[in-house]
Short mmCIF file of C-alpha atoms and ligand atoms in Angstrom, two decimals:
data_model
loop_
_atom_site.label_atom_id
_atom_site.label_comp_id
_atom_site.label_asym_id
_atom_site.label_seq_id
_atom_site.Cartn_x
_atom_site.Cartn_y
_atom_site.Cartn_z
CA MET A 1 -243.25 141.73 -54.97
CA THR A 2 -246.42 142.49 -53.03
CA THR A 3 -249.04 144.54 -54.86
CA LEU A 4 -252.15 146.43 -53.78
CA PHE A 5 -254.21 143.60 -55.24
CA ASP A 6 -252.77 140.72 -53.22
CA PRO A 7 -254.86 139.22 -50.43
CA THR A 8 -253.74 139.28 -46.82
CA THR A 9 -255.07 139.05 -43.31
CA VAL A 10 -255.89 141.86 -40.93
CA GLY A 11 -255.92 140.09 -37.59
CA ALA A 12 -258.69 137.47 -37.84
CA ILE A 13 -260.10 139.08 -41.00
CA SER A 14 -259.08 137.75 -44.44
CA VAL A 15 -259.11 140.52 -47.00
CA ALA A 16 -259.09 140.21 -50.80
CA ASN A 17 -256.66 143.09 -51.40
CA ARG A 18 -254.58 145.78 -49.68
CA ILE A 19 -257.06 148.59 -50.30
CA ALA A 20 -259.17 149.85 -47.40
CA MET A 21 -262.03 152.31 -47.59
CA ALA A 22 -261.29 154.98 -44.98
CA PRO A 23 -264.07 156.26 -42.71
CA LEU A 24 -266.10 159.01 -44.40
CA THR A 25 -268.66 161.08 -42.54
CA ARG A 26 -271.70 161.58 -44.82
CA ASN A 27 -274.46 162.80 -42.43
CA ARG A 28 -277.26 160.70 -43.89
CA SER A 29 -278.43 158.97 -40.72
CA PRO A 30 -281.38 160.86 -39.19
CA ASN A 31 -281.96 159.89 -35.54
CA ALA A 32 -278.55 158.16 -35.69
CA VAL A 33 -280.05 155.34 -37.78
CA PRO A 34 -278.19 154.55 -41.05
CA GLY A 35 -280.49 155.82 -43.79
CA PRO A 36 -282.24 154.08 -46.67
CA TYR A 37 -279.27 154.24 -49.06
CA ALA A 38 -276.54 153.02 -46.69
CA VAL A 39 -276.89 149.39 -47.79
CA GLU A 40 -276.43 150.32 -51.44
CA TYR A 41 -273.60 152.76 -50.68
CA TYR A 42 -271.46 150.27 -48.79
CA THR A 43 -272.30 147.33 -51.06
CA GLN A 44 -271.22 149.31 -54.13
CA ARG A 45 -267.79 149.62 -52.48
CA ALA A 46 -267.52 146.02 -51.19
CA ALA A 47 -264.60 145.18 -53.52
CA ALA A 48 -262.32 147.06 -51.12
CA GLY A 49 -260.34 144.57 -49.05
CA LEU A 50 -261.62 146.24 -45.90
CA LEU A 51 -264.49 148.70 -45.55
CA ILE A 52 -264.27 150.95 -42.51
CA THR A 53 -267.59 152.65 -41.82
CA GLU A 54 -268.03 156.34 -41.27
CA ALA A 55 -267.39 157.32 -37.65
CA THR A 56 -270.27 155.96 -35.56
CA ALA A 57 -271.23 157.27 -32.12
CA ILE A 58 -270.94 154.83 -29.20
CA SER A 59 -273.44 156.88 -27.18
CA HIS A 60 -275.66 159.92 -27.51
CA GLN A 61 -273.04 161.89 -25.57
CA GLY A 62 -270.44 160.78 -28.13
CA GLN A 63 -272.29 162.44 -31.00
CA GLY A 64 -271.13 165.78 -32.36
CA TYR A 65 -272.72 166.32 -35.74
CA ALA A 66 -276.24 166.13 -37.10
CA ASP A 67 -277.37 162.90 -38.75
CA VAL A 68 -274.33 160.75 -37.99
CA PRO A 69 -275.03 157.11 -37.17
CA GLY A 70 -274.83 155.38 -33.79
CA LEU A 71 -274.32 151.99 -32.18
CA TYR A 72 -276.37 152.54 -29.04
CA GLY A 73 -279.97 151.89 -30.13
CA ALA A 74 -281.74 148.74 -31.32
CA ASP A 75 -282.95 150.48 -34.49
CA GLN A 76 -279.38 151.66 -35.24
CA LEU A 77 -277.99 148.14 -34.84
CA ALA A 78 -280.75 146.60 -36.97
CA ALA A 79 -280.00 149.07 -39.78
CA TRP A 80 -276.29 148.29 -39.58
CA ARG A 81 -277.11 144.56 -39.75
CA LYS A 82 -278.67 145.09 -43.16
CA VAL A 83 -275.46 146.79 -44.29
CA THR A 84 -273.13 144.07 -42.98
CA ASP A 85 -275.29 141.24 -44.38
CA ALA A 86 -275.29 142.86 -47.83
CA VAL A 87 -271.54 143.57 -47.76
CA HIS A 88 -270.83 139.99 -46.70
CA ALA A 89 -273.13 138.64 -49.44
CA ALA A 90 -271.06 140.70 -51.90
CA GLY A 91 -267.87 139.09 -50.58
CA GLY A 92 -266.66 142.11 -48.60
CA LYS A 93 -265.40 142.70 -45.06
CA ILE A 94 -266.55 145.59 -42.89
CA VAL A 95 -265.56 147.05 -39.54
CA THR A 96 -267.18 150.01 -37.83
CA GLN A 97 -265.41 153.05 -36.45
CA LEU A 98 -266.18 153.66 -32.75
CA TRP A 99 -266.55 157.37 -32.10
CA HIS A 100 -266.80 159.65 -29.11
CA VAL A 101 -266.36 163.26 -30.22
CA GLY A 102 -265.68 164.77 -26.77
CA ARG A 103 -265.66 168.55 -27.13
CA ILE A 104 -266.30 168.57 -30.90
CA SER A 105 -270.03 168.84 -30.39
CA HIS A 106 -272.81 171.27 -29.80
CA ASP A 107 -275.21 171.68 -26.86
CA SER A 108 -278.15 171.09 -29.19
CA LEU A 109 -276.85 167.60 -30.03
CA GLN A 110 -276.18 166.53 -26.44
CA PRO A 111 -278.51 164.58 -24.14
CA GLY A 112 -280.75 167.14 -22.44
CA GLY A 113 -279.02 169.97 -24.30
CA GLY A 114 -276.08 169.84 -21.86
CA LYS A 115 -272.48 170.77 -22.47
CA PRO A 116 -270.23 168.45 -24.47
CA VAL A 117 -267.61 166.66 -22.37
CA ALA A 118 -263.83 166.90 -22.62
CA PRO A 119 -260.65 166.23 -20.63
CA SER A 120 -260.56 169.96 -19.79
CA ALA A 121 -263.02 172.82 -20.17
CA ILE A 122 -261.26 174.28 -23.20
CA ARG A 123 -263.35 175.15 -26.20
CA ALA A 124 -262.04 173.91 -29.56
CA LYS A 125 -261.59 176.41 -32.36
CA SER A 126 -263.56 174.21 -34.67
CA LYS A 127 -266.91 173.80 -36.36
CA THR A 128 -269.62 171.20 -36.22
CA TYR A 129 -272.44 170.53 -38.65
CA LEU A 130 -276.08 171.05 -37.71
CA VAL A 131 -279.32 170.54 -39.57
CA ASN A 132 -281.76 173.46 -39.35
CA ALA A 133 -285.50 173.13 -38.77
CA ASP A 134 -286.12 173.47 -42.52
CA GLY A 135 -283.78 170.56 -43.29
CA THR A 136 -280.88 172.62 -44.64
CA GLY A 137 -277.43 172.08 -43.15
CA SER A 138 -275.13 174.67 -41.63
CA PHE A 139 -271.79 174.80 -39.84
CA ALA A 140 -271.68 176.15 -36.28
CA ASP A 141 -268.93 176.78 -33.70
CA THR A 142 -268.45 173.91 -31.28
CA SER A 143 -269.84 174.59 -27.80
CA GLU A 144 -267.85 175.22 -24.65
CA PRO A 145 -267.26 171.79 -23.02
CA ARG A 146 -267.15 170.82 -19.38
CA ALA A 147 -264.29 168.79 -17.90
CA LEU A 148 -265.11 165.16 -17.23
CA GLY A 149 -265.07 164.08 -13.60
CA LEU A 150 -262.85 161.14 -12.70
CA ASP A 151 -265.98 159.22 -11.73
CA GLU A 152 -267.39 159.60 -15.27
CA LEU A 153 -264.53 157.94 -17.15
CA PRO A 154 -265.45 154.31 -16.36
CA GLY A 155 -268.92 154.94 -17.81
CA ILE A 156 -267.45 156.10 -21.12
CA VAL A 157 -265.12 153.11 -21.23
CA GLU A 158 -268.21 150.99 -20.59
CA ASP A 159 -269.98 152.68 -23.53
CA PHE A 160 -267.08 151.65 -25.77
CA ARG A 161 -267.35 148.08 -24.49
CA ARG A 162 -271.12 147.92 -24.99
CA ALA A 163 -270.93 149.40 -28.48
CA THR A 164 -268.22 146.90 -29.43
CA LYS A 165 -270.24 143.92 -28.22
CA ALA A 166 -273.24 145.12 -30.19
CA ALA A 167 -271.13 145.87 -33.27
CA VAL A 168 -269.62 142.39 -33.53
CA GLY A 169 -272.83 140.80 -32.17
CA GLU A 170 -276.21 142.04 -33.35
CA ALA A 171 -274.84 144.39 -36.01
CA GLY A 172 -272.68 141.70 -37.64
CA PHE A 173 -269.44 143.62 -38.16
CA ASP A 174 -266.16 141.78 -38.73
CA GLY A 175 -264.50 144.02 -36.18
CA VAL A 176 -264.17 147.57 -34.89
CA GLU A 177 -261.80 150.50 -35.31
CA ILE A 178 -261.28 152.77 -32.30
CA HIS A 179 -261.30 156.40 -33.44
CA ALA A 180 -258.36 157.86 -31.55
CA ALA A 181 -257.59 160.47 -34.22
CA ASN A 182 -258.60 163.88 -35.55
CA GLY A 183 -259.03 165.73 -32.27
CA TYR A 184 -261.93 163.69 -30.86
CA LEU A 185 -262.23 162.50 -27.25
CA ILE A 186 -259.35 159.99 -27.08
CA ASP A 187 -257.07 162.35 -29.02
CA GLN A 188 -258.16 165.21 -26.72
CA PHE A 189 -256.75 163.24 -23.80
CA LEU A 190 -253.52 162.50 -25.68
CA ARG A 191 -252.61 166.04 -26.71
CA SER A 192 -251.52 168.66 -24.25
CA GLY A 193 -253.38 171.43 -26.12
CA SER A 194 -256.71 169.95 -25.01
CA ASN A 195 -255.64 168.18 -21.80
CA GLN A 196 -254.66 170.29 -18.82
CA ARG A 197 -255.75 167.79 -16.19
CA THR A 198 -253.70 167.47 -13.02
CA ASP A 199 -254.95 163.99 -12.09
CA ALA A 200 -253.86 160.54 -13.36
CA TYR A 201 -255.19 161.39 -16.86
CA GLY A 202 -253.16 164.54 -17.51
CA GLY A 203 -249.60 165.82 -17.44
CA SER A 204 -247.11 163.10 -18.36
CA ILE A 205 -247.32 161.12 -21.58
CA GLU A 206 -248.20 158.03 -19.55
CA ASN A 207 -251.09 159.86 -17.92
CA ARG A 208 -252.44 161.36 -21.15
CA ALA A 209 -252.40 157.91 -22.81
CA ARG A 210 -254.14 156.21 -19.85
CA PHE A 211 -257.67 156.74 -21.15
CA LEU A 212 -256.73 155.39 -24.59
CA PHE A 213 -255.37 152.17 -23.12
CA GLN A 214 -258.42 151.74 -20.88
CA VAL A 215 -260.66 152.03 -23.92
CA VAL A 216 -258.46 149.63 -25.92
CA ASP A 217 -258.54 147.04 -23.15
CA ALA A 218 -262.33 147.18 -22.83
CA VAL A 219 -262.83 146.95 -26.60
CA VAL A 220 -260.37 144.05 -26.83
CA GLU A 221 -262.26 142.23 -24.07
CA ALA A 222 -265.49 142.67 -26.01
CA ALA A 223 -264.33 141.74 -29.53
CA GLY A 224 -261.02 139.89 -29.20
CA ALA A 225 -257.81 141.74 -30.08
CA ASP A 226 -257.65 140.22 -33.57
CA ARG A 227 -260.85 142.09 -34.49
CA VAL A 228 -259.78 145.47 -33.14
CA GLY A 229 -257.98 148.24 -35.00
CA ILE A 230 -257.20 151.80 -34.00
CA ARG A 231 -256.82 155.05 -35.94
CA LEU A 232 -254.16 157.57 -34.95
CA SER A 233 -253.22 160.96 -36.45
CA PRO A 234 -250.00 161.98 -34.67
CA VAL A 235 -249.56 165.42 -36.23
CA THR A 236 -252.97 166.46 -37.48
CA PRO A 237 -254.27 169.88 -36.51
CA ALA A 238 -257.85 168.73 -37.25
CA ASN A 239 -260.42 169.97 -34.76
CA ASP A 240 -257.85 172.15 -33.02
CA ALA A 241 -255.69 169.19 -31.97
CA SER A 242 -252.26 170.33 -30.84
CA ASP A 243 -249.21 169.02 -29.08
CA PRO A 244 -245.70 170.45 -29.27
CA ASP A 245 -243.94 167.08 -29.13
CA PRO A 246 -245.90 164.29 -30.85
CA GLN A 247 -243.04 161.82 -31.50
CA PRO A 248 -242.50 160.48 -27.95
CA LEU A 249 -246.23 160.63 -27.21
CA PHE A 250 -247.27 158.52 -30.17
CA GLU A 251 -244.31 156.14 -29.85
CA HIS A 252 -245.44 155.50 -26.28
CA VAL A 253 -248.93 154.77 -27.65
CA VAL A 254 -247.84 152.27 -30.30
CA LYS A 255 -245.44 150.53 -27.91
CA GLY A 256 -248.36 149.98 -25.54
CA LEU A 257 -250.55 148.77 -28.41
CA ALA A 258 -247.89 146.26 -29.50
CA SER A 259 -248.39 144.01 -26.49
CA ARG A 260 -252.17 144.05 -26.90
CA GLY A 261 -252.16 142.15 -30.21
CA LEU A 262 -254.47 144.39 -32.23
CA ALA A 263 -255.51 143.49 -35.79
CA TYR A 264 -254.24 146.78 -37.18
CA VAL A 265 -252.95 150.30 -36.67
CA HIS A 266 -254.37 152.89 -39.09
CA VAL A 267 -252.23 156.00 -39.41
CA ILE A 268 -253.17 159.37 -40.90
CA GLU A 269 -249.87 160.78 -42.15
CA GLY A 270 -249.84 164.59 -41.95
CA ALA A 271 -252.82 166.93 -41.74
CA THR A 272 -256.07 165.01 -42.22
CA GLY A 273 -257.19 165.56 -45.80
CA GLY A 274 -254.31 168.01 -46.26
CA ALA A 275 -250.55 168.30 -46.40
CA ARG A 276 -248.74 165.01 -45.90
CA ASP A 277 -245.67 166.88 -44.63
CA PHE A 278 -247.54 168.96 -42.05
CA VAL A 279 -245.35 169.62 -38.99
CA GLN A 280 -246.72 169.91 -35.46
CA GLY A 281 -244.22 171.18 -32.91
CA GLU A 282 -240.53 171.78 -33.59
CA ALA A 283 -239.41 168.79 -35.61
CA ALA A 284 -240.78 166.85 -38.57
CA PHE A 285 -242.44 163.61 -37.49
CA ASP A 286 -240.35 160.50 -38.21
CA TRP A 287 -242.86 158.00 -39.62
CA ASP A 288 -240.31 155.22 -40.02
CA ALA A 289 -239.21 155.53 -36.39
CA PHE A 290 -242.87 155.54 -35.35
CA LYS A 291 -243.58 152.27 -37.14
CA ALA A 292 -240.28 150.78 -35.94
CA ALA A 293 -241.28 151.57 -32.34
CA TYR A 294 -244.38 149.41 -32.86
CA ARG A 295 -242.59 146.52 -34.58
CA ASP A 296 -239.62 146.57 -32.17
CA ALA A 297 -242.05 146.29 -29.27
CA GLY A 298 -243.51 143.13 -30.87
CA GLY A 299 -246.51 144.68 -32.67
CA THR A 300 -247.70 142.33 -35.41
CA GLY A 301 -250.88 144.05 -36.57
CA ALA A 302 -251.36 145.23 -40.14
CA TRP A 303 -249.99 148.75 -40.69
CA ILE A 304 -252.56 150.75 -42.65
CA VAL A 305 -251.54 154.14 -44.01
CA ASN A 306 -253.77 156.96 -45.17
CA ASN A 307 -253.87 160.52 -46.44
CA GLY A 308 -253.60 161.73 -49.99
CA TYR A 309 -252.33 158.47 -51.48
CA THR A 310 -252.12 158.30 -55.25
CA ARG A 311 -251.99 154.99 -57.09
CA ALA A 312 -248.21 155.25 -57.49
CA LEU A 313 -247.58 156.19 -53.86
CA ALA A 314 -249.85 153.39 -52.66
CA GLN A 315 -248.13 150.82 -54.86
CA GLU A 316 -244.74 151.96 -53.58
CA ALA A 317 -245.89 151.79 -49.95
CA VAL A 318 -247.09 148.20 -50.27
CA ALA A 319 -244.25 146.99 -52.54
CA SER A 320 -241.58 148.36 -50.22
CA GLY A 321 -243.24 146.88 -47.14
CA ARG A 322 -243.63 150.37 -45.62
CA ALA A 323 -247.33 149.58 -45.28
CA ASP A 324 -249.53 146.48 -45.36
CA LEU A 325 -252.65 148.25 -46.63
CA VAL A 326 -253.50 151.72 -47.91
CA ALA A 327 -256.75 153.42 -46.95
CA PHE A 328 -258.37 155.74 -49.49
CA GLY A 329 -261.04 158.17 -48.32
CA ARG A 330 -262.30 160.83 -50.72
CA PRO A 331 -261.48 158.78 -53.85
CA PHE A 332 -264.09 156.25 -52.70
CA ILE A 333 -266.85 158.89 -52.71
CA ALA A 334 -266.97 159.34 -56.49
CA ASN A 335 -265.43 155.99 -57.47
CA PRO A 336 -267.46 153.10 -56.08
CA ASP A 337 -265.30 150.83 -58.22
CA LEU A 338 -262.04 152.36 -56.99
CA VAL A 339 -260.34 148.95 -56.70
CA ASP A 340 -261.05 148.18 -60.35
CA ARG A 341 -259.96 151.65 -61.46
CA LEU A 342 -256.68 151.35 -59.59
CA ARG A 343 -256.08 147.87 -60.99
CA ARG A 344 -256.68 149.02 -64.58
CA ASP A 345 -255.11 152.46 -64.07
CA LEU A 346 -258.32 154.19 -65.15
CA PRO A 347 -258.98 157.89 -64.49
CA LEU A 348 -260.65 158.79 -61.18
CA ALA A 349 -263.84 160.86 -60.88
CA GLU A 350 -263.83 163.89 -58.57
CA PRO A 351 -266.43 164.09 -55.79
CA GLU A 352 -268.89 166.97 -55.65
CA ARG A 353 -268.47 169.09 -52.50
CA ALA A 354 -272.12 170.12 -52.15
CA THR A 355 -273.36 166.56 -51.59
CA MET A 356 -270.59 165.28 -49.30
CA TYR A 357 -272.43 165.99 -46.05
CA GLY A 358 -276.15 165.42 -45.75
CA GLY A 359 -278.82 164.88 -48.37
CA GLY A 360 -280.07 161.71 -49.99
CA ALA A 361 -279.10 159.47 -52.88
CA LYS A 362 -277.55 162.25 -54.95
CA GLY A 363 -273.78 162.33 -54.54
CA TYR A 364 -274.03 159.17 -52.41
CA VAL A 365 -275.12 156.15 -54.45
CA ASP A 366 -275.33 157.65 -57.94
CA TYR A 367 -271.65 157.86 -58.88
CA PRO A 368 -271.29 155.36 -61.72
CA ALA A 369 -268.72 152.62 -62.01
CA TRP A 370 -266.42 152.93 -65.01
CA SER A 371 -267.98 150.03 -66.88
CA ASP A 372 -271.48 151.57 -66.47
CA GLN A 373 -270.19 154.80 -67.92
CA ALA A 374 -268.58 153.15 -70.93
CA ALA A 375 -271.70 151.11 -71.72
C1 8OZ B 401 -265.44 165.21 -41.62
C2 8OZ B 401 -266.60 165.78 -41.13
C3 8OZ B 401 -267.08 165.36 -39.91
C4 8OZ B 401 -266.41 164.41 -39.17
C5 8OZ B 401 -263.05 162.75 -38.80
C6 8OZ B 401 -265.19 161.86 -38.23
O1 8OZ B 401 -262.39 163.72 -39.21
C7 8OZ B 401 -264.52 162.79 -38.87
C8 8OZ B 401 -265.23 163.84 -39.66
C9 8OZ B 401 -264.76 164.26 -40.89
O2 8OZ B 401 -262.50 161.77 -38.29
#
């Protein structure tokens, strides 16, 4: 029987166990450059089979929160290189999550103070995180976006390609994860609540998924399909994402991904960070049918599941073959040695809310491992 602690492969990447660290936004990268504690933070967690970095902007336009990291400047890439070298020296594997926020941004974060971009000029009922002049953080409403012109889309696809090349090149990552979840740009195209376009990128399911596949194809060209994963959240309401009929939409997506030979598909089941049984639209989402649509279409990538997994639920998912890996997010914040704690069935520490977003070492690199505590 397969356990969480058995090695496997994720595309071209050999991983020591079936535990992934999910992307976690921590807002500790002033000027989009990973900060002084990022090396220590990721290295402390390198026992995870696969580390997925916090969401990382592919361009200045793709940024929507203060102090999140990027992949579009030489200083950003050099800082990431220190992280990947240290993780590799510790025996770990690390991919970076490619992020364009679309409308989940604020004028003050955009190049030239302009409007954030989106499929349609519909403001999200959502918040972003800003840092005030005195260094304190605050949440603010997202700004009204402008609709992207058809002529602008190739440039964004190109930004994904360039960021991918730099990620697996200069920055030394083992691969990339396309962030197509949680109501950000790619997801904004997918869902009808944020996409009212009347051109080839709006309307039918095929049209709404067009941008996603163009991004996937560019990223695959840049990294090789066996180093590319994608994150999807078919029913999440995060960042005002909405669609009345997610099942056919997301089955169309995974069928299209199947033929592209990706390393993995990473699925947020339910409301991100919330109810696993969250329903969007009329009917409950059929997760088994969703995965079957991918496998039946020839998809061979690792199936990574996420959202509120306990040790028991994770063990069941891997043992039954329902999933190949399980990604844990919040548990990794306060448990740098999460893999060891799960293996030995030790109690888990709870993360402190106040230090999740922004700040320095406190609440970032000072959570002890169990063995340190006992000593
Ligand atoms: C929490 C705070 C800010 C951003 C996501 C990148 O939900 C995020 C995010 C999460 O995918």
